[in-house]
Amino acid sequence: MRYEESELRAIIGNFIIEGELAKIILYGDGLINQTYFVETAGESSPDYILQNKNTNIFKDIPGMMNNIQRVTAHLKAKVKQAGGDPEREAMTVIESKSGEPFYKDEQGNFWTLYLFISDTQTYESADTPEDAYAGGKGIGKFQRMLADMEGELTDILPGFHNMRYRFQQWDAVLAKDPVGRKKELSAEINWIESRRAEMMDFWKLVESGEIPIRVTHNDTKINNILFDQKGEVLCVIDLDTVLSSTVLNDFGDAIRSYTNTGLEDDPDLSKVGMDMRIFEGFTKGYLSEARAFLTESEKHYLAFSAKFITYEQVLRFLMDYIDGDNYYRVNSEDHNLVRTRAQYQLLLSIEAQMDAMNAIVKESCSTI
Ligand code: ADP
Ligand code: MG
Ligand code: MG
């Protein structure tokens, strides 16, 4: 849905902003929400980021925004303690005139407004070990600042990265085999089943509390980190998916996406694999911040988490293929199967490099 400038002005009129509205332009290339840059006249008033939230993906925007307020309040307190600028080093939610952290319009669409953080740099992808280091440091710092936040967040994405729930879905889809695809897939199904016990053994440690529940970001792409002009991590943005879970999910998912030398759906499997130099860069950056708070169990399973999350992705693509392509958007009949095979190739590459990954984790935990 495209909005006219006059409609957007009316929406902003429901928030308390400083200064006089100058212009509103479509902004950035986020894939989930529609984002606008809201400029006010003159130098003395701040600019803003307006978002039309994606309610197909997010069913509980009030819950989401309540989580974000708790997280940003905690971050701001930490930034102040360290003598930093809480309006640049943490996101600032602007409340609506009725005092809510969002505005719901007559059509039921949800809108949010944040202070715009100016004079920053962003990267669209991490192509070098140095970029990966910066991205790892960003996520590690974010997690470190939130490591002592008390109380769990509202679970706005039930089942997300929950392996017990994934296997329940998996078993149900296999039992149903709704489009008759199962018979062709014995090798692929065995990829999942042969590792099931190992994955559940890990997940039981999360369920028992051996691996602690903390604040996690869940969208660790490098374009969700703002860097200052010197290239230092300034602020992690895009907090829509903050959840209470294991921080290993963030690490594992970042490794899955940062280090892949091919595409997530690469039809050419010879291109797919984990780039050890990128793994090393990300891990060193991450642990430069995170080793201060991670427990021994978390450190022990850090490299494993890359395998865990990549496995989960193989399972989810294959499950969706068997289910008849209901979840992921596909551009060919076998797209989900192509994705399954490409992510499985990555999984094999990660498994083959596990000893070297563990050695890097160990080394990065001990260097001062
Ligand atoms: P999506 O969930 O669609 O990825 P984001 O919240 O990441 O949406 O916002 C899209 C883009 O807008 C970001 O990549 C960033 O460039 C910019 N952006 C978002 N919030 C801010 C902010 N508070 N200050 C500056 N830029 C921002
Ligand atoms: Mg984003
Ligand atoms: Mg997002």
CSV table of N, CA, C and O and ligand atoms in Angstrom, one decimal, residues 32-33 58 219 224 238-241, ligand 3:
chain,number,residue,atom,x,y,z
A,32,ILE,N,10.7,-5.7,5.4
A,32,ILE,CA,9.6,-6.1,6.2
A,32,ILE,C,8.6,-5.0,6.3
A,32,ILE,O,7.4,-5.2,6.1
A,33,ASN,N,9.1,-3.8,6.7
A,33,ASN,CA,8.2,-2.7,7.0
A,33,ASN,C,8.3,-1.7,5.9
A,33,ASN,O,9.2,-1.7,5.1
A,58,PHE,N,3.8,-9.8,11.9
A,58,PHE,CA,3.7,-9.5,13.3
A,58,PHE,C,2.2,-9.3,13.7
A,58,PHE,O,1.6,-8.3,13.3
A,219,ASP,N,17.4,-10.6,14.1
A,219,ASP,CA,17.6,-10.2,12.7
A,219,ASP,C,18.9,-9.5,12.6
A,219,ASP,O,19.0,-8.3,12.5
A,224,ASN,N,21.3,-3.8,9.8
A,224,ASN,CA,20.5,-3.4,11.0
A,224,ASN,C,21.5,-2.9,12.1
A,224,ASN,O,21.1,-2.7,13.3
A,238,ASP,N,16.2,-1.9,14.2
A,238,ASP,CA,15.3,-2.9,13.7
A,238,ASP,C,15.0,-4.0,14.8
A,238,ASP,O,15.4,-5.1,14.7
A,239,LEU,N,14.4,-3.5,15.9
A,239,LEU,CA,14.2,-4.3,17.1
A,239,LEU,C,12.9,-5.1,17.1
A,239,LEU,O,12.4,-5.6,18.1
A,240,ASP,N,12.2,-5.1,15.9
A,240,ASP,CA,10.9,-5.8,15.8
A,240,ASP,C,10.9,-7.2,16.4
A,240,ASP,O,9.9,-7.7,16.9
A,241,THR,N,12.0,-7.9,16.2
A,241,THR,CA,12.0,-9.3,16.6
A,241,THR,C,12.8,-9.6,17.9
A,241,THR,O,13.2,-10.7,18.1
B,3,MG,MG,13.0,-5.8,10.6
